Short mmCIF file of N, CA and C in Angstrom, two decimals:
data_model
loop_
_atom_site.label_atom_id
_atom_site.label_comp_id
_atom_site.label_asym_id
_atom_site.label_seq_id
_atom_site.Cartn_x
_atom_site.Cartn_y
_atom_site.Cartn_z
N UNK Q 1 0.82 -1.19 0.00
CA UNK Q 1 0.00 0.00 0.00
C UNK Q 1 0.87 1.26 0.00
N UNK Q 2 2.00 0.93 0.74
CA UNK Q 2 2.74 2.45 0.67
C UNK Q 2 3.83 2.96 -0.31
N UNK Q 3 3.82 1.31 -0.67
CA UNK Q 3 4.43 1.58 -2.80
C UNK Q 3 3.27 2.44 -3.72
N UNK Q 4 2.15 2.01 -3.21
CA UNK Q 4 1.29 2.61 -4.67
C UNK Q 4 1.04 4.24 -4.02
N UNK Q 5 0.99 4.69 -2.59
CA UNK Q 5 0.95 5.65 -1.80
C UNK Q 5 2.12 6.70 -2.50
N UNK Q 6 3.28 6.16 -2.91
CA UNK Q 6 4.88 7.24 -2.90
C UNK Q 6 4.76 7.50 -4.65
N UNK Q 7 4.26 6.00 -5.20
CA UNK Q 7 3.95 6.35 -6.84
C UNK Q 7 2.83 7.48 -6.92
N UNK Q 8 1.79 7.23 -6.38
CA UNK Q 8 0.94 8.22 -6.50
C UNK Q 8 1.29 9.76 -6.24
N UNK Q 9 2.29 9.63 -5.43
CA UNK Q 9 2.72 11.15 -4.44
C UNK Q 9 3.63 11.66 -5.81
N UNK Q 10 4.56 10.73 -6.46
CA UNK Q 10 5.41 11.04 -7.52
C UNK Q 10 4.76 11.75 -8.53
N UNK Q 11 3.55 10.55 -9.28
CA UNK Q 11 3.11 11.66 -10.15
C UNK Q 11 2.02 12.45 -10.00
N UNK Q 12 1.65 12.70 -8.77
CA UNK Q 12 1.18 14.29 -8.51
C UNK Q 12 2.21 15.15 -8.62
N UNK Q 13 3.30 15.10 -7.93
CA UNK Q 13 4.32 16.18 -8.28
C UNK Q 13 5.04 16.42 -9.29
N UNK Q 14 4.87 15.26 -10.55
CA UNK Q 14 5.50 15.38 -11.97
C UNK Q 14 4.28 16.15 -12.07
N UNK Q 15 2.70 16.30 -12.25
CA UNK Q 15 2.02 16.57 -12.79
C UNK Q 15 2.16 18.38 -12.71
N UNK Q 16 1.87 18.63 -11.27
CA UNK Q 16 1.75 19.62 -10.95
C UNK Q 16 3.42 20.46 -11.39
N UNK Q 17 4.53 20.26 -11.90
CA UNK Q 17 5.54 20.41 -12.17
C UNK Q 17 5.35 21.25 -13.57
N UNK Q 18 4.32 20.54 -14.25
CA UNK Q 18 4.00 20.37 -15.52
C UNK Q 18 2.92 21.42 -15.96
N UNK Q 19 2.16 21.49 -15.05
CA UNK Q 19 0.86 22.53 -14.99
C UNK Q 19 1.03 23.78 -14.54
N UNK Q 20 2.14 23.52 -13.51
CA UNK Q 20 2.36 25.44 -12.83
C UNK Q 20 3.43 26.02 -13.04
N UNK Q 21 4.79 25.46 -14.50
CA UNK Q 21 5.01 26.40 -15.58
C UNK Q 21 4.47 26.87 -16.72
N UNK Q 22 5.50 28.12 -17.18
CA UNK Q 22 4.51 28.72 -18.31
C UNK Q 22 4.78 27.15 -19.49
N UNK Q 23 4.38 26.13 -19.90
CA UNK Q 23 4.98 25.28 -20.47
C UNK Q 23 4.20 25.88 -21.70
N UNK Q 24 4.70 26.07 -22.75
CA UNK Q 24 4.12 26.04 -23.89
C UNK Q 24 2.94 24.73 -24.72
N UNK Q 25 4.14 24.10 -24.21
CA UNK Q 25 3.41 22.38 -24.87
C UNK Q 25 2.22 21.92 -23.81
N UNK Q 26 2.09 22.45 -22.56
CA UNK Q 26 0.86 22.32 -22.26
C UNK Q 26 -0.14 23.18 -21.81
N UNK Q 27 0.14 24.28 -22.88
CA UNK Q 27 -0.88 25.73 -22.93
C UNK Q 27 -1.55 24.55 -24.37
N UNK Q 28 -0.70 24.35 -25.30
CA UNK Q 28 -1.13 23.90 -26.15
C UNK Q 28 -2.06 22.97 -26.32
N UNK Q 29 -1.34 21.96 -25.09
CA UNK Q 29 -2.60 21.32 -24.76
C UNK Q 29 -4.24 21.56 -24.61
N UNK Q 30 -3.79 21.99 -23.86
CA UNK Q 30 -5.67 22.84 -23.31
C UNK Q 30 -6.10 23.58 -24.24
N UNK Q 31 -5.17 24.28 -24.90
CA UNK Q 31 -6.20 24.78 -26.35
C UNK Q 31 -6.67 23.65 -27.36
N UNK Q 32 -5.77 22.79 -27.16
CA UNK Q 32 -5.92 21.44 -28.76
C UNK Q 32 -7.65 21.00 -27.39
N UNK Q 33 -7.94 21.08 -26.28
CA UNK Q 33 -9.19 20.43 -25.98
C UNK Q 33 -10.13 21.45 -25.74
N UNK Q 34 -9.71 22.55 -25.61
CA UNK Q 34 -11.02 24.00 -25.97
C UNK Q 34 -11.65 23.45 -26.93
N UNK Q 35 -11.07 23.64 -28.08
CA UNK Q 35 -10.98 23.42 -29.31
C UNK Q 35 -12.21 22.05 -29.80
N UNK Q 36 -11.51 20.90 -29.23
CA UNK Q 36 -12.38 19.65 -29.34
C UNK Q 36 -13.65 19.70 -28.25
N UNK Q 37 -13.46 20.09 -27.37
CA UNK Q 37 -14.88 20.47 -26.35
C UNK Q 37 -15.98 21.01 -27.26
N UNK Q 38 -16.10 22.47 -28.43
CA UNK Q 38 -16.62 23.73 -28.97
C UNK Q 38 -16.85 22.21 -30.15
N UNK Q 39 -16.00 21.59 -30.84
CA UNK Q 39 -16.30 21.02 -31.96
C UNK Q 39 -17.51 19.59 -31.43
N UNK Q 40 -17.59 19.43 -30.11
CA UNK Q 40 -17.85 17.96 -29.81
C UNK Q 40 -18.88 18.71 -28.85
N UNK Q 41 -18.99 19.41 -28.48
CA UNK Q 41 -20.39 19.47 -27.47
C UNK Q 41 -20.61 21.27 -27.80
N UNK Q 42 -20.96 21.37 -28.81
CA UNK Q 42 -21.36 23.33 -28.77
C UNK Q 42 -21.96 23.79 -28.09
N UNK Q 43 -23.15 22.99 -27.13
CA UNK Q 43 -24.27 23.43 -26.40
C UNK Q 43 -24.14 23.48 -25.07
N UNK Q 44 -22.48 23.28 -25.03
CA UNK Q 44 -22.02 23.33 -23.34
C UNK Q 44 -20.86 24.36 -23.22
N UNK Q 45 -21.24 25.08 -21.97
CA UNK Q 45 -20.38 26.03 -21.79
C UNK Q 45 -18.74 25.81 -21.54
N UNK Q 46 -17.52 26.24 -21.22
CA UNK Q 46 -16.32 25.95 -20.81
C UNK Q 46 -16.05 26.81 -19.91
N UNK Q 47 -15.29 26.53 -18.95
CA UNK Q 47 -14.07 27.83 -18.20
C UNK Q 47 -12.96 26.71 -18.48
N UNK Q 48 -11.93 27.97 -18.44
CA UNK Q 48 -10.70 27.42 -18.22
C UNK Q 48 -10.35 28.12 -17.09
N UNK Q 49 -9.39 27.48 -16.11
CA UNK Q 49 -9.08 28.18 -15.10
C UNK Q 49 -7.50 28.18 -14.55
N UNK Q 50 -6.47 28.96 -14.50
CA UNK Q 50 -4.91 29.40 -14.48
C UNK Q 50 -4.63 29.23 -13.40
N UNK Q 51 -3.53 28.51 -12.82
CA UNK Q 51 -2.97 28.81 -11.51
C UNK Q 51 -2.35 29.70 -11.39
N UNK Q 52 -1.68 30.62 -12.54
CA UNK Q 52 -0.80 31.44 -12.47
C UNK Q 52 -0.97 32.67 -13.68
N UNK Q 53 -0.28 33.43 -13.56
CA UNK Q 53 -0.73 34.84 -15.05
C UNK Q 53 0.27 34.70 -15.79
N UNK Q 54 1.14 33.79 -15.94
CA UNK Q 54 2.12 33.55 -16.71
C UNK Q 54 1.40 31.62 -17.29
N UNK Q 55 0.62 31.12 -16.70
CA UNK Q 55 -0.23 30.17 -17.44
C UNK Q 55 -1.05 30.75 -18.09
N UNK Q 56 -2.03 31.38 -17.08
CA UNK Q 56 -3.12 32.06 -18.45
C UNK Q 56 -2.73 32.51 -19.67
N UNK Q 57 -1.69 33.50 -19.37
CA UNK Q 57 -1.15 33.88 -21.14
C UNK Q 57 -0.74 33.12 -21.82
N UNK Q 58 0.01 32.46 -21.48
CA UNK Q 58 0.09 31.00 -22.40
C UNK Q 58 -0.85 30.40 -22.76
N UNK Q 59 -1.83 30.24 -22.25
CA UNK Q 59 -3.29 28.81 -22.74
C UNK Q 59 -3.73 30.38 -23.90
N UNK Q 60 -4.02 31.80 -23.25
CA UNK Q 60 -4.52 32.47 -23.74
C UNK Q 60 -4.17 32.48 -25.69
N UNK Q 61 -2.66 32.74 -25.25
CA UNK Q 61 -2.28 32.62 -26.80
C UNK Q 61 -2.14 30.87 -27.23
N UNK Q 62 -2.14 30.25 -26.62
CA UNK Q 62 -2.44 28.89 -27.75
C UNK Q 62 -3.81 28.55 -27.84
N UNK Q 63 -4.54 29.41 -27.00
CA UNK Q 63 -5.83 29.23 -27.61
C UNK Q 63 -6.05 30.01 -28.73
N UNK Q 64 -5.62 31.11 -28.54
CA UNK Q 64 -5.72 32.31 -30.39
C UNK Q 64 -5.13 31.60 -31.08
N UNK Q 65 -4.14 30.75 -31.07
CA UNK Q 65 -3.70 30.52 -32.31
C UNK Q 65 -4.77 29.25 -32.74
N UNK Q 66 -5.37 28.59 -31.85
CA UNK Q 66 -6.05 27.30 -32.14
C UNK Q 66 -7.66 28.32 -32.69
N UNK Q 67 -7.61 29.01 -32.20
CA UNK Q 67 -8.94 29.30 -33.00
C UNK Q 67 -8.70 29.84 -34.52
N UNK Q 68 -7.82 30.54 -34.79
CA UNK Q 68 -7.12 30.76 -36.14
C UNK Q 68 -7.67 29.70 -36.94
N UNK Q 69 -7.24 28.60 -36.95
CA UNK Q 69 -7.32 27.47 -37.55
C UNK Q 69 -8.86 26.94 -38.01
N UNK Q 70 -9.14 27.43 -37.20
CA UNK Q 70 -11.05 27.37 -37.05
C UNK Q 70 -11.90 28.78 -36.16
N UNK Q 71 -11.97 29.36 -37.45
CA UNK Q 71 -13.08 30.62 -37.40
C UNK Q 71 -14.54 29.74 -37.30
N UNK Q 72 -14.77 29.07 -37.62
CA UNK Q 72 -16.26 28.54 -37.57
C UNK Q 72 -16.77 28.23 -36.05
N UNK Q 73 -15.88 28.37 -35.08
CA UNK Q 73 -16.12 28.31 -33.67
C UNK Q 73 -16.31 29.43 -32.75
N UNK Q 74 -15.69 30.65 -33.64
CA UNK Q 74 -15.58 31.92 -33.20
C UNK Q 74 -16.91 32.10 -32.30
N UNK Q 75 -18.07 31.93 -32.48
CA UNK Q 75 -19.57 32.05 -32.01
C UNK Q 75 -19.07 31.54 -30.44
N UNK Q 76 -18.61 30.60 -30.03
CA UNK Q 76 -18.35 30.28 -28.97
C UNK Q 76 -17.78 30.93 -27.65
N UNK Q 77 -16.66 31.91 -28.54
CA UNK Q 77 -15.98 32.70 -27.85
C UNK Q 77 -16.14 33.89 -27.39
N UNK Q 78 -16.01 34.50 -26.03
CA UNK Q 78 -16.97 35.97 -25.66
C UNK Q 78 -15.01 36.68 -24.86
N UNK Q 79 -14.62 37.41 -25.97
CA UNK Q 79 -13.41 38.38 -25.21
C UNK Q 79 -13.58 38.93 -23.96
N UNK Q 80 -12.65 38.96 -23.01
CA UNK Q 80 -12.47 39.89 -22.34
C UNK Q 80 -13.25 39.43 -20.97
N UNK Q 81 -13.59 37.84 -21.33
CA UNK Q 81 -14.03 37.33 -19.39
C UNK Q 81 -12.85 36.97 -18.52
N UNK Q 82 -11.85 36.68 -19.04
CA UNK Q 82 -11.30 35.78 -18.38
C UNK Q 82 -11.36 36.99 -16.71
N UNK Q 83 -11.00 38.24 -16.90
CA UNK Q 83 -10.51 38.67 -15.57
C UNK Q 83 -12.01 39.48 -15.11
N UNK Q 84 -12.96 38.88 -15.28
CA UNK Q 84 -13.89 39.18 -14.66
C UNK Q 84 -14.90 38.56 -13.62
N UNK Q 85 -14.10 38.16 -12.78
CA UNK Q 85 -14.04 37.24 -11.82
C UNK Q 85 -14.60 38.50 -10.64
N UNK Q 86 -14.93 37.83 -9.17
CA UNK Q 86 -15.57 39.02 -8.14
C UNK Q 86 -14.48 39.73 -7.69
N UNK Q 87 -15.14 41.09 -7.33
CA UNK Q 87 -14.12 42.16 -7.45
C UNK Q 87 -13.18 42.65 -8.35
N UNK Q 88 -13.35 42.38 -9.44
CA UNK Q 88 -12.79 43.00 -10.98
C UNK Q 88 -13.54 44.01 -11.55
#
């Protein structure tokens, strides 16, 4: 039990390693599934949500560039929420 306990502890901390830099390749990520969310369920809303303002800008711009690719989703997208959160 306390083998699968220290594996588990491992890759939480690879994960989180992975998620709370600015990583490019996994801003990219989350835009490549914006992306498939808007194409695979249109009638459901999304948040995305940043641990950090150096993540957000990253997902931010690999999400612009993923919508580039597909204007036909544009309808989906409403500018200028992300920092309108309480007390903004």
């Amino acid at each position: 039990m306390l083998r699968n306990t220290r594996r588990t502890a491992r890759l939480v901390c690879r994960h989180l390693r992975l998620c709370l830099g600015k990583g490019t390749l996994e801003a990219a990520k989350v835009a490549q599934r914006v992306i498939h969310h808007f194409d695979t369920c249109p009638q459901r809303t999304l948040g995305v949500v940043a641990l950090s303002t150096a993540q957000a800008e990253a997902i931010e711009e690999a999400v612009q560039k993923a919508r580039a690719a597909r204007p036909d989703l544009d309808h989906h997208f409403t500018e200028g929420r992300h920092d309108e959160g309480p007390g903004a």
